[in-house]
Amino acid sequence: MQTSIPSQLGYPQELIDGIIQFLHDEKTALLNCSLITECTTRNRKIVQNGNTFLDLLSSSGNTVVPYITALSLNVQEPWLVEEILRATLGAPLAELSVKSHTRPWNTPSSLTEFCESFPNLVDLSLAPIFTLDDEILQFLSRFKGLRSLSLTPFFKADRADKFPTDISLSGLNQLETLRLSFKSAAMLEWFQISGWTPRLTTLDIILYRHHHKGWGPVSQLNSLLEKNQNTLEHLRIKVEYYNEIHDWEDSPDGLDFGHMSLSCLTHLRSFSARVHDIEAVCEALASIQDSTQIEHVTIHTESWPLQGGYSNVVSCSREMVWRRVNELFDKKHLSQAKTLKVVLPMYYGEDGMSMVREWLTDCGRREILSLDQE
């Protein structure tokens, strides 16, 4: 791969070529790393020889570490995470992303020993794949001054026991942005009872659901919204649906379809919902107070994977719900909205898109409507 970098930047061409080749080689790349480097001839030789990034960090002639401000780790072996973090001690790290592959039958990697080594860290992302163990929770609780946190376990990651009561989250009081993925209210409850005083401006929540209707149990979410009523400006909700056949009369979600209230959010400026049930979105939008001047709304219609198997019980009028959306944007709290972005699933087709555009005619007339398919 040949790359041309302006000579005035002062970086040797072979170094740039080596870094790009390394980061694009799936067989050797351990991470995606944003970095600015000042390198010696020895560094260039190491990169050109195809050594791993860990070898580069550990070399005696390394001058890369003082310039690393962002690090993204997605490695299969937990010990590599430890080794790379140890090799970057002293880096002015501001952003750290870790995808944890630790399995339940392995001893969790000792991540917590590195927490105090990165005092400049403001953006932390954790994505446990197999288990949401105490080590991960301790790790996120040790950082002081975090502004942004993403804790998004994969479907496989869960806890068989209750969340610990001896881990304090008081260090997260400076958080402005929180992205949280949870299968039940347990994780969100843990956040709220662990000494955390939230002052969020952005909240991004992923809910998991079997049933096509509603949001599911959201009492803990409503409680969190109330605690951030004077600060929260941006709210994004996404519902991911389990593709598991179940007894319709005995849904794993229970009978709670959930009613999410936005009435307490006095400073809300943008709301994004990615969900199958557009009626639930309408109810949430209708709950916004007239004094709240929301500017941007995104409605992303999500496909429900079990719709084919339960078509006899899934009944909702597309025309009715989209006409209600249109009516809501005539209400005082939405009348000043600058954008309404609607994303429809592919099964709507071109005819379906045309009908939705017609049902949202008032929004189209105000030139705030953006309509797309995915």
Coordinates of C-alpha atoms in Angstrom, one line a residue:
M1 CA 0.0 0.0 0.0
Q2 CA 1.5 3.3 -1.1
T3 CA 0.6 6.5 0.8
S4 CA 1.7 10.0 0.1
I5 CA 2.1 12.3 3.1
P6 CA 3.1 16.0 2.8
S7 CA 6.8 16.3 3.5
Q8 CA 6.2 19.3 5.7
L9 CA 4.7 17.0 8.4
G10 CA 8.2 15.8 9.1
Y11 CA 7.4 12.1 9.3
P12 CA 9.5 9.6 7.2
Q13 CA 7.5 8.0 4.4
E14 CA 8.5 4.5 5.3
L15 CA 7.2 5.0 8.8
I16 CA 3.8 6.1 7.5
D17 CA 3.7 3.2 5.1
G18 CA 4.6 0.8 7.8
I19 CA 1.9 2.0 10.2
I20 CA -0.8 1.9 7.6
Q21 CA 0.2 -1.6 6.4
F22 CA 0.2 -2.8 10.1
L23 CA -3.2 -1.3 10.9
H24 CA -4.8 -2.8 7.8
D25 CA -3.3 -6.3 8.2
E26 CA -6.0 -8.4 10.0
K27 CA -3.5 -11.2 10.8
T28 CA -1.3 -8.9 12.9
A29 CA -3.4 -5.9 14.0
L30 CA -4.3 -6.2 17.6
L31 CA -6.1 -2.9 17.8
N32 CA -7.3 0.2 16.1
C33 CA -5.2 3.0 17.5
S34 CA -5.4 6.7 16.8
L35 CA -1.9 8.1 17.5
I36 CA 0.5 10.8 16.5
T37 CA 4.1 9.7 16.5
E38 CA 7.6 11.1 16.7
C39 CA 9.9 8.2 15.7
T40 CA 13.5 7.4 15.5
T41 CA 15.2 5.3 12.9
R42 CA 15.0 2.3 15.2
N43 CA 11.2 2.7 15.4
R44 CA 11.0 2.7 11.7
K45 CA 12.9 -0.5 11.4
I46 CA 10.6 -2.2 13.9
V47 CA 7.5 -1.2 12.0
Q48 CA 9.0 -2.1 8.7
N49 CA 10.0 -5.5 10.0
G50 CA 6.3 -6.2 10.7
N51 CA 6.5 -6.6 14.5
T52 CA 3.3 -6.3 16.4
F53 CA 2.2 -3.0 18.0
L54 CA 3.0 -4.5 21.4
D55 CA 6.6 -5.1 20.3
L56 CA 6.8 -1.5 19.2
L57 CA 5.5 -0.2 22.5
S58 CA 7.9 -2.4 24.4
S59 CA 11.0 -1.5 22.4
S60 CA 13.8 0.4 24.2
G61 CA 13.9 3.0 21.4
N62 CA 10.1 3.6 21.5
T63 CA 9.0 7.2 21.4
V64 CA 5.4 6.5 20.5
V65 CA 3.8 6.3 24.0
P66 CA 3.9 10.1 24.8
Y67 CA 1.7 10.7 21.8
I68 CA -1.0 8.1 22.3
T69 CA -4.3 9.8 23.2
A70 CA -6.8 7.1 22.1
L71 CA -6.7 3.4 22.3
S72 CA -9.1 0.7 21.2
L73 CA -8.5 -2.9 22.3
N74 CA -10.2 -5.9 20.8
V75 CA -8.0 -8.9 21.4
Q76 CA -9.0 -12.5 22.2
E77 CA -6.4 -13.1 25.0
P78 CA -7.1 -11.1 28.2
W79 CA -3.4 -11.0 29.0
L80 CA -2.8 -8.9 25.9
V81 CA -5.0 -6.2 27.2
E82 CA -2.9 -6.1 30.4
E83 CA 0.4 -6.1 28.5
I84 CA -0.7 -3.3 26.1
L85 CA -2.0 -1.1 28.9
R86 CA 1.2 -1.7 30.9
A87 CA 3.3 -0.8 27.8
T88 CA 1.3 2.5 27.4
L89 CA 1.8 3.6 31.0
G90 CA 2.5 7.3 31.0
A91 CA 0.6 8.0 27.8
P92 CA -1.8 11.0 27.9
L93 CA -4.7 8.7 27.2
A94 CA -8.0 10.4 26.9
E95 CA -10.1 7.7 25.2
L96 CA -10.0 4.0 25.9
S97 CA -12.2 1.3 24.4
V98 CA -12.0 -2.4 25.6
K99 CA -13.9 -5.3 24.2
S100 CA -13.4 -7.9 26.9
H101 CA -13.2 -11.5 25.7
T102 CA -12.7 -13.0 29.2
R103 CA -14.7 -16.2 29.6
P104 CA -16.4 -17.2 32.8
W105 CA -14.1 -20.2 33.3
N106 CA -11.0 -18.0 33.1
T107 CA -9.6 -15.7 35.8
P108 CA -10.5 -12.1 34.9
S109 CA -7.6 -10.0 33.8
S110 CA -6.5 -7.6 36.5
L111 CA -7.5 -4.4 34.8
T112 CA -8.0 -2.3 37.9
E113 CA -4.3 -1.9 38.6
F114 CA -4.0 0.4 35.6
C115 CA -6.8 2.8 36.5
E116 CA -4.7 5.4 38.3
S117 CA -2.1 5.4 35.5
F118 CA -4.4 7.3 33.1
P119 CA -5.6 10.4 35.0
N120 CA -6.5 12.2 31.7
L121 CA -9.0 9.6 30.6
V122 CA -12.4 11.2 29.9
D123 CA -14.0 8.6 27.5
L124 CA -14.3 5.0 28.5
S125 CA -16.0 2.2 26.5
L126 CA -16.4 -1.3 27.9
A127 CA -18.0 -4.2 25.9
P128 CA -17.9 -7.5 27.8
I129 CA -18.7 -10.4 25.5
F130 CA -18.9 -13.4 27.8
T131 CA -19.4 -12.2 31.4
L132 CA -20.1 -9.0 33.2
D133 CA -17.9 -9.8 36.2
D134 CA -16.9 -7.7 39.2
E135 CA -13.5 -6.9 37.6
I136 CA -15.2 -5.0 34.8
L137 CA -17.4 -3.1 37.2
Q138 CA -14.5 -2.3 39.5
F139 CA -12.5 -1.1 36.4
L140 CA -15.2 1.5 35.4
S141 CA -15.7 2.6 39.0
R142 CA -12.0 3.5 39.5
F143 CA -11.7 6.3 36.9
K144 CA -12.3 9.8 38.2
G145 CA -13.3 12.6 35.9
L146 CA -14.9 10.5 33.2
R147 CA -17.1 12.6 30.9
S148 CA -18.3 9.8 28.6
L149 CA -19.0 6.1 29.5
S150 CA -20.3 3.3 27.3
L151 CA -21.1 0.0 29.0
T152 CA -22.6 -2.3 26.4
P153 CA -22.5 -6.0 27.2
F154 CA -23.1 -8.4 24.3
F155 CA -26.1 -10.8 24.4
K156 CA -23.9 -13.4 25.9
A157 CA -22.7 -11.2 28.7
D158 CA -24.8 -11.4 31.8
R159 CA -24.7 -11.9 35.6
A160 CA -26.1 -15.0 37.3
D161 CA -26.0 -13.2 40.7
K162 CA -27.0 -9.7 41.9
F163 CA -24.9 -6.7 41.2
P164 CA -22.3 -5.9 44.0
T165 CA -23.2 -3.4 46.7
D166 CA -19.6 -2.6 47.7
I167 CA -18.6 -1.0 44.4
S168 CA -19.2 2.8 44.5
L169 CA -19.9 4.8 41.4
S170 CA -19.4 8.1 43.0
G171 CA -16.4 8.7 40.7
L172 CA -18.8 8.9 37.8
N173 CA -20.5 12.1 39.0
Q174 CA -18.8 14.1 36.3
L175 CA -20.4 12.0 33.5
E176 CA -22.1 13.9 30.8
T177 CA -22.7 11.1 28.3
L178 CA -23.8 7.5 29.2
R179 CA -24.4 4.7 26.8
L180 CA -25.9 1.7 28.6
S181 CA -27.1 -1.7 27.4
F182 CA -29.0 -3.9 29.7
K183 CA -31.3 -6.9 29.6
S184 CA -33.2 -6.1 32.7
A185 CA -33.7 -3.2 35.1
A186 CA -31.0 -4.7 37.4
M187 CA -28.0 -2.9 35.9
L188 CA -29.8 0.5 35.8
E189 CA -30.9 0.0 39.3
W190 CA -27.3 -0.7 40.3
F191 CA -26.2 2.5 38.7
Q192 CA -28.7 4.5 40.7
I193 CA -28.0 2.9 44.2
S194 CA -24.2 2.9 44.0
G195 CA -23.5 6.5 45.1
W196 CA -23.8 8.0 41.7
T197 CA -25.2 11.5 41.4
P198 CA -26.1 11.8 37.7
R199 CA -25.9 15.1 35.7
L200 CA -26.2 13.7 32.2
T201 CA -26.6 15.7 29.1
T202 CA -26.7 12.7 26.8
L203 CA -28.3 9.3 27.5
D204 CA -28.2 6.4 25.0
I205 CA -30.0 3.3 26.2
I206 CA -30.4 -0.1 24.5
L207 CA -33.3 -2.2 25.7
Y208 CA -33.9 -5.9 25.1
R209 CA -37.4 -7.1 24.3
H210 CA -39.3 -10.2 23.3
H211 CA -42.7 -8.6 22.8
H212 CA -43.3 -6.3 19.8
K213 CA -45.4 -3.8 21.8
G214 CA -44.1 -1.1 24.0
W215 CA -40.8 -0.6 25.7
G216 CA -41.0 -3.2 28.4
P217 CA -40.4 -2.5 32.1
V218 CA -39.0 1.0 32.2
S219 CA -39.6 2.1 35.8
Q220 CA -35.8 2.3 36.5
L221 CA -35.4 4.3 33.2
N222 CA -38.1 6.7 34.2
S223 CA -36.4 7.2 37.5
L224 CA -33.1 8.0 35.9
L225 CA -34.8 10.5 33.6
E226 CA -36.3 12.3 36.6
K227 CA -32.8 12.5 38.2
N228 CA -31.5 14.2 35.1
Q229 CA -34.6 16.4 34.4
N230 CA -32.6 19.7 34.5
T231 CA -29.6 18.6 32.5
L232 CA -30.6 16.0 29.9
E233 CA -30.6 17.4 26.4
H234 CA -30.2 14.3 24.2
L235 CA -32.1 11.0 24.6
R236 CA -31.6 8.0 22.4
I237 CA -33.6 4.7 22.9
K238 CA -33.1 1.6 20.9
V239 CA -35.0 -1.7 21.3
E240 CA -33.3 -4.9 20.2
Y241 CA -35.6 -7.9 19.9
Y242 CA -34.8 -11.4 20.8
N243 CA -35.3 -13.8 17.9
E244 CA -36.7 -16.5 20.2
I245 CA -40.1 -18.2 19.8
H246 CA -42.1 -18.1 23.0
D247 CA -45.6 -18.6 24.3
W248 CA -47.5 -15.5 23.5
E249 CA -49.6 -15.7 26.6
D250 CA -46.5 -16.2 28.7
S251 CA -44.0 -13.7 27.3
P252 CA -40.6 -13.6 29.0
D253 CA -41.1 -9.8 29.3
G254 CA -44.3 -10.2 31.3
L255 CA -47.4 -8.1 30.8
D256 CA -45.6 -4.8 31.3
F257 CA -45.5 -3.0 28.0
G258 CA -44.0 0.0 29.6
H259 CA -44.9 3.7 29.4
M260 CA -41.9 6.0 29.1
S261 CA -42.6 9.5 30.3
L262 CA -40.5 12.5 29.1
S263 CA -42.6 15.0 31.0
C264 CA -39.8 15.8 33.5
L265 CA -37.2 16.6 30.8
T266 CA -37.3 20.4 30.7
H267 CA -34.1 20.9 28.6
L268 CA -34.6 18.1 26.1
R269 CA -33.5 19.1 22.6
S270 CA -33.3 15.9 20.7
F271 CA -35.1 12.5 21.0
S272 CA -34.3 9.4 18.9
A273 CA -36.2 6.1 19.1
R274 CA -35.4 2.9 17.2
V275 CA -38.3 0.6 18.0
H276 CA -41.0 -1.5 16.3
D277 CA -44.0 0.1 18.2
I278 CA -44.5 3.6 16.8
E279 CA -47.5 4.0 19.1
A280 CA -45.1 3.9 22.0
V281 CA -43.0 6.6 20.4
C282 CA -46.2 8.8 20.0
E283 CA -47.1 8.3 23.7
A284 CA -43.5 9.4 24.7
L285 CA -43.6 12.4 22.5
A286 CA -47.1 13.4 23.7
S287 CA -45.8 13.4 27.3
I288 CA -43.3 16.2 26.7
Q289 CA -44.3 19.4 28.4
D290 CA -45.3 22.5 26.3
S291 CA -42.5 24.5 27.8
T292 CA -39.9 22.1 26.4
Q293 CA -38.8 23.1 23.0
I294 CA -37.5 20.0 21.3
E295 CA -35.6 20.6 18.1
H296 CA -34.7 17.2 16.6
V297 CA -36.7 14.0 16.5
T298 CA -35.6 10.7 14.9
I299 CA -38.1 7.8 14.5
H300 CA -36.4 4.6 13.3
T301 CA -38.9 1.8 12.7
E302 CA -37.3 -1.5 13.7
S303 CA -38.3 -4.8 12.3
W304 CA -39.7 -7.3 14.8
P305 CA -38.0 -10.7 13.9
L306 CA -40.9 -12.8 15.0
Q307 CA -43.6 -10.9 13.1
G308 CA -44.1 -13.7 10.6
G309 CA -44.8 -16.3 13.3
Y310 CA -47.2 -14.0 15.2
S311 CA -48.9 -12.2 12.4
N312 CA -52.3 -13.2 13.6
V313 CA -51.9 -11.2 16.9
V314 CA -49.8 -8.3 15.6
S315 CA -52.3 -5.7 14.4
C316 CA -51.6 -2.0 14.0
S317 CA -52.7 0.5 11.4
R318 CA -49.7 2.2 9.8
E319 CA -51.9 5.0 8.7
M320 CA -53.2 5.7 12.2
V321 CA -49.9 5.8 13.9
W322 CA -48.2 8.0 11.3
R323 CA -51.1 10.4 11.1
R324 CA -50.8 10.7 14.9
V325 CA -47.1 11.6 14.5
N326 CA -48.1 14.3 12.0
E327 CA -50.7 15.7 14.5
L328 CA -48.2 15.7 17.3
F329 CA -45.9 18.0 15.4
D330 CA -48.7 20.6 15.4
K331 CA -48.6 20.6 19.2
K332 CA -46.9 23.5 21.0
H333 CA -43.8 21.5 22.2
L334 CA -43.1 20.1 18.7
S335 CA -44.2 23.0 16.6
Q336 CA -40.7 24.6 16.6
A337 CA -39.0 21.3 15.8
K338 CA -36.3 21.8 13.1
T339 CA -36.0 18.2 11.9
L340 CA -38.1 15.0 11.8
K341 CA -36.0 12.1 10.5
V342 CA -38.0 8.9 9.7
V343 CA -36.2 5.7 8.8
L344 CA -38.4 2.8 7.5
P345 CA -37.6 -0.9 7.1
M346 CA -37.1 -2.2 3.6
Y347 CA -40.4 -4.2 3.7
Y348 CA -42.3 -0.9 3.5
G349 CA -41.2 -0.6 -0.1
E350 CA -41.5 2.5 -2.3
D351 CA -45.3 2.5 -2.1
G352 CA -45.1 2.4 1.7
M353 CA -42.7 5.3 1.8
S354 CA -45.0 7.3 -0.4
M355 CA -47.9 6.6 1.9
V356 CA -45.9 7.6 5.0
R357 CA -44.9 10.8 3.3
E358 CA -48.5 11.5 2.5
W359 CA -49.6 10.8 6.1
L360 CA -46.8 13.2 7.3
T361 CA -47.9 15.9 4.9
D362 CA -47.9 18.7 7.5
C363 CA -44.3 17.9 8.5
G364 CA -43.4 17.8 4.8
R365 CA -45.0 21.2 4.2
R366 CA -42.9 22.6 7.0
E367 CA -39.8 21.2 5.3
I368 CA -38.6 19.4 8.4
L369 CA -39.2 15.9 7.2
S370 CA -36.4 13.5 6.1
L371 CA -37.6 10.1 4.9
D372 CA -35.3 7.1 4.3
Q373 CA -35.2 3.3 4.2
E374 CA -32.8 0.8 5.8

